[in-house]
Coordinates of C-alpha atoms in Angstrom, one line a residue:
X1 CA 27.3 -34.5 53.9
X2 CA 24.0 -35.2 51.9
X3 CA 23.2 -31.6 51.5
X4 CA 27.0 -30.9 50.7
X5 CA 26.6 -33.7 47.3
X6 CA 23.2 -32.3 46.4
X7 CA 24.3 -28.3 46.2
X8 CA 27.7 -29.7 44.2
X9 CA 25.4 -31.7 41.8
X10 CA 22.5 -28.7 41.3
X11 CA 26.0 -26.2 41.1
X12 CA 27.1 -28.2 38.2
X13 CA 23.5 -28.8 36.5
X14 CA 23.6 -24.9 36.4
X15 CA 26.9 -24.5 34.8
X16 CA 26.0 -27.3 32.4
X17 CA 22.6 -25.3 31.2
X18 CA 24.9 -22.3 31.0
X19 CA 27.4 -24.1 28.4
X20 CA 24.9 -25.4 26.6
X21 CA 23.2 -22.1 25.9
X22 CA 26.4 -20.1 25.6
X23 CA 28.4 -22.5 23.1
X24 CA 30.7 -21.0 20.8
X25 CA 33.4 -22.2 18.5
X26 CA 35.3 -19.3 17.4
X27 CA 33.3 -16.3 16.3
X28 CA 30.1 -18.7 15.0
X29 CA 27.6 -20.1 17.1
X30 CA 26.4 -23.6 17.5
X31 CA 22.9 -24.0 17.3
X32 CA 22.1 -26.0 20.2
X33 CA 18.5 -28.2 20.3
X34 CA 15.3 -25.7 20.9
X35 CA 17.4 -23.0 20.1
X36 CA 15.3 -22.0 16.7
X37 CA 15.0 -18.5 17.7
X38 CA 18.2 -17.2 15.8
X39 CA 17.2 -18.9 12.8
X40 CA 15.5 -16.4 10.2
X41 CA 13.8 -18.9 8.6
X42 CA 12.1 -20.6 11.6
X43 CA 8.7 -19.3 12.1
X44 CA 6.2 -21.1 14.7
X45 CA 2.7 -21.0 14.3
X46 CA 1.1 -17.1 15.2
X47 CA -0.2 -17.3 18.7
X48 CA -3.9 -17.1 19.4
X49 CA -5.8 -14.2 19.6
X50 CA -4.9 -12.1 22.6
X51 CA -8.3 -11.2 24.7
X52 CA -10.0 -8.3 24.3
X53 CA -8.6 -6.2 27.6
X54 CA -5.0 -7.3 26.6
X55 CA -2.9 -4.4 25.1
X56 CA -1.4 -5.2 21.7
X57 CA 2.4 -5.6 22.4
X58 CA 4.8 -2.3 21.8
X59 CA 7.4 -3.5 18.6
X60 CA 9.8 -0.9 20.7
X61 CA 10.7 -1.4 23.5
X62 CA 9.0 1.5 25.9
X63 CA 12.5 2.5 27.6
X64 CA 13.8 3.6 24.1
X65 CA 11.0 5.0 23.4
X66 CA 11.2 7.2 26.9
X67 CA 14.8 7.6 25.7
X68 CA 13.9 9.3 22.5
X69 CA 11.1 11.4 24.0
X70 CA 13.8 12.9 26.0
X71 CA 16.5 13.4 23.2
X72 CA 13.6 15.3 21.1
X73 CA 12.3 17.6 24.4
X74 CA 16.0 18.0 25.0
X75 CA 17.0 19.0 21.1
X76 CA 13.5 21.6 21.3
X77 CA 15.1 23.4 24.2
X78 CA 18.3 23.7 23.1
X79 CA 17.1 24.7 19.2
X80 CA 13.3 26.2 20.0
X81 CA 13.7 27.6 15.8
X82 CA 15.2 25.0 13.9
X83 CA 14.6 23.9 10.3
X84 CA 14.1 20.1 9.8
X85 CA 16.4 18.3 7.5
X86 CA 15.5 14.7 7.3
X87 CA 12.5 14.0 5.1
X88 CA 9.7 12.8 5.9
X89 CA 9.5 14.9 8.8
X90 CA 9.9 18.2 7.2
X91 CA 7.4 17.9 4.5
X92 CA 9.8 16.4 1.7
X93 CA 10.0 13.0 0.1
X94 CA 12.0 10.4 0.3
X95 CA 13.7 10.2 -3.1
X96 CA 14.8 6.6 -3.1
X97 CA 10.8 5.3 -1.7
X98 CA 9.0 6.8 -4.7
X99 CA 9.4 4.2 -7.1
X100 CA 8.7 1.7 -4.1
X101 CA 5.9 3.2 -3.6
X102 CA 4.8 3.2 -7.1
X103 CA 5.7 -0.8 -7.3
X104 CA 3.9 -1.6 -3.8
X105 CA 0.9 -0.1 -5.7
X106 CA 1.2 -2.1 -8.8
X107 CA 1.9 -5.3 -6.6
X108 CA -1.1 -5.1 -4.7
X109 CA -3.6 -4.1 -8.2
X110 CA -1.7 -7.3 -9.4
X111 CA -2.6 -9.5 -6.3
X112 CA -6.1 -8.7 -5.9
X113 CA -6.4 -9.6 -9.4
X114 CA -4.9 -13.1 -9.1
X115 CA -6.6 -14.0 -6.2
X116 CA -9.7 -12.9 -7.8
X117 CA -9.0 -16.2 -10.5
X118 CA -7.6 -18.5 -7.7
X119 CA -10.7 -18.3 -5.5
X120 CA -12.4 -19.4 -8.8
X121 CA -10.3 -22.5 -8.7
X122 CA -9.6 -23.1 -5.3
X123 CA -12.3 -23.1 -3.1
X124 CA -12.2 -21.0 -0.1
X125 CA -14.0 -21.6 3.6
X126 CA -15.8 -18.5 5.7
X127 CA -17.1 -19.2 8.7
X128 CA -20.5 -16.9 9.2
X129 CA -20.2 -16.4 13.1
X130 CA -16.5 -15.4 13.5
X131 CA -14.0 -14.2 10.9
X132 CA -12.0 -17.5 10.6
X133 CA -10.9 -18.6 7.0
X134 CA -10.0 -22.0 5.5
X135 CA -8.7 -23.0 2.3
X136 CA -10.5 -26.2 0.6
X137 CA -13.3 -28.0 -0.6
X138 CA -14.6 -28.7 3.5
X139 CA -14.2 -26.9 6.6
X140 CA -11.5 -28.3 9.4
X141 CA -13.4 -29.5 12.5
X142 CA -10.7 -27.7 14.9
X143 CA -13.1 -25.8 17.6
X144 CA -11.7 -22.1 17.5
X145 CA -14.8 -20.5 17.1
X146 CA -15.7 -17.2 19.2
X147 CA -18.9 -15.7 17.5
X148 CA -22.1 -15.2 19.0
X149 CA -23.3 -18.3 20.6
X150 CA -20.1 -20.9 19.9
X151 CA -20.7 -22.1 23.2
X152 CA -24.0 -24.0 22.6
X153 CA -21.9 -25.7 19.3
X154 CA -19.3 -26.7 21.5
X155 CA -17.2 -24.1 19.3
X156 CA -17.6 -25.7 15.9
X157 CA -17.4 -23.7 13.2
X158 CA -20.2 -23.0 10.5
X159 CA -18.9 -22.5 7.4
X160 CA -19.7 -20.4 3.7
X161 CA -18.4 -19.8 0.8
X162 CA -16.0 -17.0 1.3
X163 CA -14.0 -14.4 -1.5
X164 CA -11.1 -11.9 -1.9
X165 CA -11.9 -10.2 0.9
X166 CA -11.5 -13.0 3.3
X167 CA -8.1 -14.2 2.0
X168 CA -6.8 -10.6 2.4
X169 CA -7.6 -7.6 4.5
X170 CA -6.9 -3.8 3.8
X171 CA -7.8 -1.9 6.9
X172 CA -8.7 1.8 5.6
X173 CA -7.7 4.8 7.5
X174 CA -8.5 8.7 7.1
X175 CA -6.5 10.1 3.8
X176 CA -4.7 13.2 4.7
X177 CA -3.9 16.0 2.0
X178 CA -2.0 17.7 3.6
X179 CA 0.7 15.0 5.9
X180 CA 2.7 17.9 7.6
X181 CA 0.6 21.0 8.3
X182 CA -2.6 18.9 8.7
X183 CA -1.6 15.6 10.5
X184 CA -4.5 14.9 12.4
X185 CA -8.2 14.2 11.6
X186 CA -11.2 16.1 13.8
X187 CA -14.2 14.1 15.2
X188 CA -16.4 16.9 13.5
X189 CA -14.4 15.8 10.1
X190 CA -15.4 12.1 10.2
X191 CA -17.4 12.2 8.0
X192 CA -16.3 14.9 5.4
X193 CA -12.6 13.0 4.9
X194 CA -12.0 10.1 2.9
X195 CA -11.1 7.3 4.1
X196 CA -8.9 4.5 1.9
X197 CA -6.9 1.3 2.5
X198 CA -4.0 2.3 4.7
X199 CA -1.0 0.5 2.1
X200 CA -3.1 3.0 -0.6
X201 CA -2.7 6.3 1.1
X202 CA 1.2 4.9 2.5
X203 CA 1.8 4.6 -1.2
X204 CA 0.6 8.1 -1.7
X205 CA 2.3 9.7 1.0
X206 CA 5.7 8.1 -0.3
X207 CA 5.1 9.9 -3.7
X208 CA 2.3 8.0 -5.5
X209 CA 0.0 10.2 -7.7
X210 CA -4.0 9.4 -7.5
X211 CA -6.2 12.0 -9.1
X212 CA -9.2 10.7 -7.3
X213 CA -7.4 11.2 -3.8
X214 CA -5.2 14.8 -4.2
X215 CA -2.0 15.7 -1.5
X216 CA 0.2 18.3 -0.9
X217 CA 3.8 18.0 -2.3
X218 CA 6.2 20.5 -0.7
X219 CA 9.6 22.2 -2.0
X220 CA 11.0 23.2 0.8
X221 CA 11.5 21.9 4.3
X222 CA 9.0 22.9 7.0
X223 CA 10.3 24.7 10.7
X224 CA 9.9 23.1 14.2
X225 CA 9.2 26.0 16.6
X226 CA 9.2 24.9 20.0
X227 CA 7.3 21.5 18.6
X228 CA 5.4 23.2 16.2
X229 CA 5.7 22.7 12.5
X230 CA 5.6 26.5 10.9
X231 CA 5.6 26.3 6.9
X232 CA 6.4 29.5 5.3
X233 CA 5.8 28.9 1.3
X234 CA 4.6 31.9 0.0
X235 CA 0.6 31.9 -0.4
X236 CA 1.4 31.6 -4.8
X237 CA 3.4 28.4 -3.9
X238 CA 0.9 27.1 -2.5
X239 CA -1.3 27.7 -5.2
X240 CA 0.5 26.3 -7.6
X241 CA 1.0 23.2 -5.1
X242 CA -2.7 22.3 -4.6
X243 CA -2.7 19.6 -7.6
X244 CA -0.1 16.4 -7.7
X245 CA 2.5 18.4 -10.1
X246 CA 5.5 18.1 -7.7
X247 CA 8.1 16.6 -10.2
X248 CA 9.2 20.1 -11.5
X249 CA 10.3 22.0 -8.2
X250 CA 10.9 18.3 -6.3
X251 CA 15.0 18.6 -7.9
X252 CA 15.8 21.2 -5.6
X253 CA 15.4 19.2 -2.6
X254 CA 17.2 16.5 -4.3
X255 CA 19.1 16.1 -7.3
X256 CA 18.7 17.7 -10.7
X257 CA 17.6 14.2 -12.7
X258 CA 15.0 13.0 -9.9
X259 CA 12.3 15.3 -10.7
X260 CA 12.6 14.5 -14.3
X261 CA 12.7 10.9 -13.5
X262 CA 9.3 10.2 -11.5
X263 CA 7.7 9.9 -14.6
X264 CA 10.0 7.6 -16.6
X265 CA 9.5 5.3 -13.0
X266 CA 5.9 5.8 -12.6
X267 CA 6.1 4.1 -16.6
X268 CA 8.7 1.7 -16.0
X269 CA 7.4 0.0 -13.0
X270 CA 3.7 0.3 -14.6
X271 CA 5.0 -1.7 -17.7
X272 CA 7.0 -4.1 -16.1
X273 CA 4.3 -4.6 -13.0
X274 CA 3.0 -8.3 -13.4
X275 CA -0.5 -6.5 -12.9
X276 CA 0.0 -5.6 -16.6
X277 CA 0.7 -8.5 -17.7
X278 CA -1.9 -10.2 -16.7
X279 CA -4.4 -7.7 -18.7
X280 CA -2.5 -8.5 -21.8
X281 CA -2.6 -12.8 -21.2
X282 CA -5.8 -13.6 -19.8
X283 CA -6.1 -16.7 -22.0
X284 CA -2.6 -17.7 -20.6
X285 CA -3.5 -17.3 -16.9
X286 CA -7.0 -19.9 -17.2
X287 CA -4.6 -22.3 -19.0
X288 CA -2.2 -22.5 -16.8
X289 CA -2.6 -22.1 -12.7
X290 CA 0.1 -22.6 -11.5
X291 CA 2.1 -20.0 -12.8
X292 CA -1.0 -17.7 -12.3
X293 CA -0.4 -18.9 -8.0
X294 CA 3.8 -18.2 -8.8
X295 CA 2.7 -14.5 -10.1
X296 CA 0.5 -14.1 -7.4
X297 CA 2.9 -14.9 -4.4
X298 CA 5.7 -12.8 -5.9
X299 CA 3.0 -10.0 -6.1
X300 CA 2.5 -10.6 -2.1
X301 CA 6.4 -11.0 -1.4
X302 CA 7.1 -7.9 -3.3
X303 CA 4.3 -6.3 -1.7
X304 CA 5.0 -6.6 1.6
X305 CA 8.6 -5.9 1.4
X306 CA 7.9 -2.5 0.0
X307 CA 5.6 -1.7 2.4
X308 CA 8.3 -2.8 5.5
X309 CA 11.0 -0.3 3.6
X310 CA 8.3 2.7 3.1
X311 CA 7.5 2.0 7.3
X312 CA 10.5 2.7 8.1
X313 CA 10.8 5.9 7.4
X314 CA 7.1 7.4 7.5
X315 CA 4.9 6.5 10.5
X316 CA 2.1 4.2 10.4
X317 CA -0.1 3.9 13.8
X318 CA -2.3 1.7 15.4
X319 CA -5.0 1.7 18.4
X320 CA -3.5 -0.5 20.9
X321 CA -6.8 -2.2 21.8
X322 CA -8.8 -2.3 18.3
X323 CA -7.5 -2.9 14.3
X324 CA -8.2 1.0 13.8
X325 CA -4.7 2.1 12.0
X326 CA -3.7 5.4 10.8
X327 CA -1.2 6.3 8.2
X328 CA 0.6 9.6 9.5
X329 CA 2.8 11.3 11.9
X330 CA 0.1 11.8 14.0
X331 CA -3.0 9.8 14.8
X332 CA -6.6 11.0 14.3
X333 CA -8.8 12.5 17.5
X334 CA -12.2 10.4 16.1
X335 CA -14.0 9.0 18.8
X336 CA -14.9 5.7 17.6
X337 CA -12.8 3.2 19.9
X338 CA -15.3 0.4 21.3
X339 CA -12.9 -1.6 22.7
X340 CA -11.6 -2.0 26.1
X341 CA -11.2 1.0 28.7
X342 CA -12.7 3.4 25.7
X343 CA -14.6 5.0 28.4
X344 CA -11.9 6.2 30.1
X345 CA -10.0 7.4 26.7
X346 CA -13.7 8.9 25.9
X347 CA -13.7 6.9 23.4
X348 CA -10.2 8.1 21.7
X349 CA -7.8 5.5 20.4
X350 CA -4.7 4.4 22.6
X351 CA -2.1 4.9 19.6
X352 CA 1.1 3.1 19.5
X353 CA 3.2 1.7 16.3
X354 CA 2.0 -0.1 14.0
X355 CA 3.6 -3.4 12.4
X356 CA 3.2 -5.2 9.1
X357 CA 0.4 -7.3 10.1
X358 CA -1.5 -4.8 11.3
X359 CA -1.2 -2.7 7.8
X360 CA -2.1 -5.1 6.1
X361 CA -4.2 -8.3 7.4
X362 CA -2.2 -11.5 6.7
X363 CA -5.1 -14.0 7.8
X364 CA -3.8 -16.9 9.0
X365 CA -5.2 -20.4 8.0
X366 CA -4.7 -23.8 8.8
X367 CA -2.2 -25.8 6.4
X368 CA -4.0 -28.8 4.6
X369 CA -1.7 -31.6 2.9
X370 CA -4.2 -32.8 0.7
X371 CA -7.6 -30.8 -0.6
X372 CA -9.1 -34.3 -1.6
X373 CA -8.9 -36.0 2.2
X374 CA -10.9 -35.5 5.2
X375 CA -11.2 -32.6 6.7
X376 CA -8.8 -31.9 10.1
X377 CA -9.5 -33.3 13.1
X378 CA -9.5 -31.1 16.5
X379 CA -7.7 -33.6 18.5
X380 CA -4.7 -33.5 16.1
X381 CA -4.5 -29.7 15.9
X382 CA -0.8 -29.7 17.3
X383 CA 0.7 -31.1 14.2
X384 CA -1.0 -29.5 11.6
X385 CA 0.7 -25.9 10.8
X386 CA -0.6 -22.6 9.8
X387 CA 0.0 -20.2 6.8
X388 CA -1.2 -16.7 5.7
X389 CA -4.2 -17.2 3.6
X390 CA -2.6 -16.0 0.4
X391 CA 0.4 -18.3 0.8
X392 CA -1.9 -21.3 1.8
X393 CA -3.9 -20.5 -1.6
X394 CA -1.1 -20.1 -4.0
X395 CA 0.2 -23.2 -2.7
X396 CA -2.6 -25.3 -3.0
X397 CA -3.0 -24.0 -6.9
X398 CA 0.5 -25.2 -7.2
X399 CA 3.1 -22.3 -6.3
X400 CA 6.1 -23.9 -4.3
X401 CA 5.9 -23.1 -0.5
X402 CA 8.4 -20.5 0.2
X403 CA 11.1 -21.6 2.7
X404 CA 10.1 -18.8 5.4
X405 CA 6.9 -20.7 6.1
X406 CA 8.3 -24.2 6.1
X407 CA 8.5 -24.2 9.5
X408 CA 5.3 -22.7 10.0
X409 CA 3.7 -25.0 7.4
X410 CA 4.9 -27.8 9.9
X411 CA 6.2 -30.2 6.4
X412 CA 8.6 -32.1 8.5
X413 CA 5.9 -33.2 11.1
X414 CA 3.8 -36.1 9.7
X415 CA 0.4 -36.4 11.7
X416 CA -1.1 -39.5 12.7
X417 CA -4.3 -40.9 11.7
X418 CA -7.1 -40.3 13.2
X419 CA -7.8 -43.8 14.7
X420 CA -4.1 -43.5 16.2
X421 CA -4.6 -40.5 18.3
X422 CA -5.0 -42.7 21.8
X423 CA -1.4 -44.1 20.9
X424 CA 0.4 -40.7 20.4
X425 CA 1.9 -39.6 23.7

């Protein structure tokens, strides 16, 4: 009889966690306590670093990506010759990412250049055995440090004056001139290839012009032979392709106005760029921070939303085990991986897809309510909330926190004091 009443009462503890999970009133959800996950404006605080043998996680899932492996092999036997119609793939633009491209360029030109006069203001924390970062006039006392020998300092950090380059990160990659017939880089070529930050040469790929760092622009769509990609331009196209000038012949892929239009674009978002701006009121910026921090974090938004559209449609790749990234449809055959199971890869990367962060460096620092009060404590580490490094530093110059870090800012948790710890359960 006992056991009868106890598997009734687990039955209907099951059932109940099912309802509550699974409530719906109509065709809306009701959000139901600990459910944040659906929310697009909840963001918890970025996990810790994953260890150095742990694989970075796939942003596809690996059965679609099996799934498209076999649509593609499938598609190669059934069409061996077949001429590629979807740009990027066959060689073309994308007409409607160029001037993204040319504004993701600007963006970042006008971010580095505000956070060059922020760090002047705000002070900024490096700590010189590991590559953590913190924003204010002292260093938190929250023991995350992994450098060479952290152990004997109980994992205290040891801070420096840091810079630009600490707020933000621009991993570089190899610059490819030619994206389509020439995807990959050799080992032997290490050395003779440029290499630039990987948003630059993304921006170039999607139809940004550099003279200091020449590509290919194509007219007409590349083959796929059996996998292959065969070009046939005639050797005087080519020629006459060797420099940037793409805007005359670029209308026959596309519309008649689009060619004559990248250069009214490539003016239009130069002049109305904030970068420019800046240049023309220098004596507005030191008198007035705060809108110097607004321009800066609406640099980083628009930044980094242009380079999510441009990744959508051409490839970006990362190693799976080290920050090595590659801008391409392909990645590069230079044996320079040092991290975990290189031997067995002979020192190749383990190339997978790339996301956002791993583009471009977000650097995420601990959130400090006041700049003026002691410094954070390591036993009260669980309230305190985190921020990328160039949202952290335009808020603390006095830019309003955007609402997709609230959450991750932790605002609505208010720590205790430090002599109040022992009472907190």
């Amino acid at each position: 009889m006992q056991r009868r009443i106890a598997s009734e009462i687990c039955l209907l503890k099951r059932q109940h966690c099912r309802y509550n999970q699974n409530l719906y009133f109509g065709s809306e959800r009701i959000p139901v306590l600990g459910d944040e996950g659906d929310d697009p404006l909840y963001l918890d605080v970025p996990r810790l670093p994953r260890t150095k043998s742990e694989r970075k996680p796939y942003p596809t899932p690996m059965k679609l990506l099996i799934q498209r492996a076999k649509k593609d092999r499938e598609a190669r036997k059934a069409e061996p010759c077949r001429l590629l119609q979807d740009p990027p793939d066959n060689g073309l633009l994308v007409p409607e990412l160029v001037h993204v491209a040319h504004q993701v360029y600007w963006s970042r030109q006008s971010l580095l250049s505000g956070l060059s006069k922020l760090v002047q203001a705000v002070p900024v924390q490096r700590c010189r055995c590991c590559f953590e970062v913190h924003i204010g006039h002292v260093g938190h006392e929250i023991r995350t440090c992994t450098g060479p020998k952290s152990g004997f300092r109980s994992a205290t950090h040891v801070w420096r004056k840091g810079g630009v380059q600490d707020v933000i990160f621009f991993p570089k990659c190899f610059h490819l001139y030619d994206r389509v017939g020439k995807p990959r880089v050799g080992h032997d070529e290490k050395y003779s290839v440029p290499r630039i930050p990987a948003l630059v040469e993304l921006c170039i790929q999607s139809g940004l012009d550099l003279e200091k760092y020449p590509t290919r622009r194509r007219t007409k769509p590349v083959y796929s032979i059996e996998g292959r990609i065969v070009d046939f331009e005639l050797v005087t196209d080519k020629d006459g392709l060797e420099g940037n000038l793409y805007s005359q012949n670029v209308d026959s892929v596309v519309d008649s106005n689009f060619g004559a239009n990248i250069e009214e674009m490539t003016k239009k978002s130069f002049f109305e760029n904030p970068c420019n701006l800046l240049d023309q009121s220098n004596d507005d910026e030191g008198k007035n921070l705060r809108d110097l921090s607004i321009r800066t974090m609406d640099s980083w938004f628009e930044m980094m939303s242009g380079a999510k559209k441009m990744m959508e449609k051409y490839n970006v790749l990362t190693c799976g085990y080290c920050p090595e990234i590659q801008v391409g449809p392909k990645g590069h055959k230079v044996r320079m991986c040092k991290a975990s199971k290189h031997q067995s890869r002979n020192g190749l990367h383990a190339w997978q897809e790339a996301t956002i962060d791993d583009l471009v460096g977000p650097n995420y620092v601990w959130h400090v309510r006041d700049l003026n009060g002691p410094a954070l404590n390591n036993n009260l580490k669980r309230y305190y909330g985190k921020a990328p490094a160039v949202v952290e530093l335009c808020v603390q110059a006095g830019a309003p926190v955007p609402d997709q870090y609230r959450s991750m800012m932790r605002l609505d948790v208010v720590p205790p004091e430090r002599d109040e710890v022992d009472l907190v359960a």
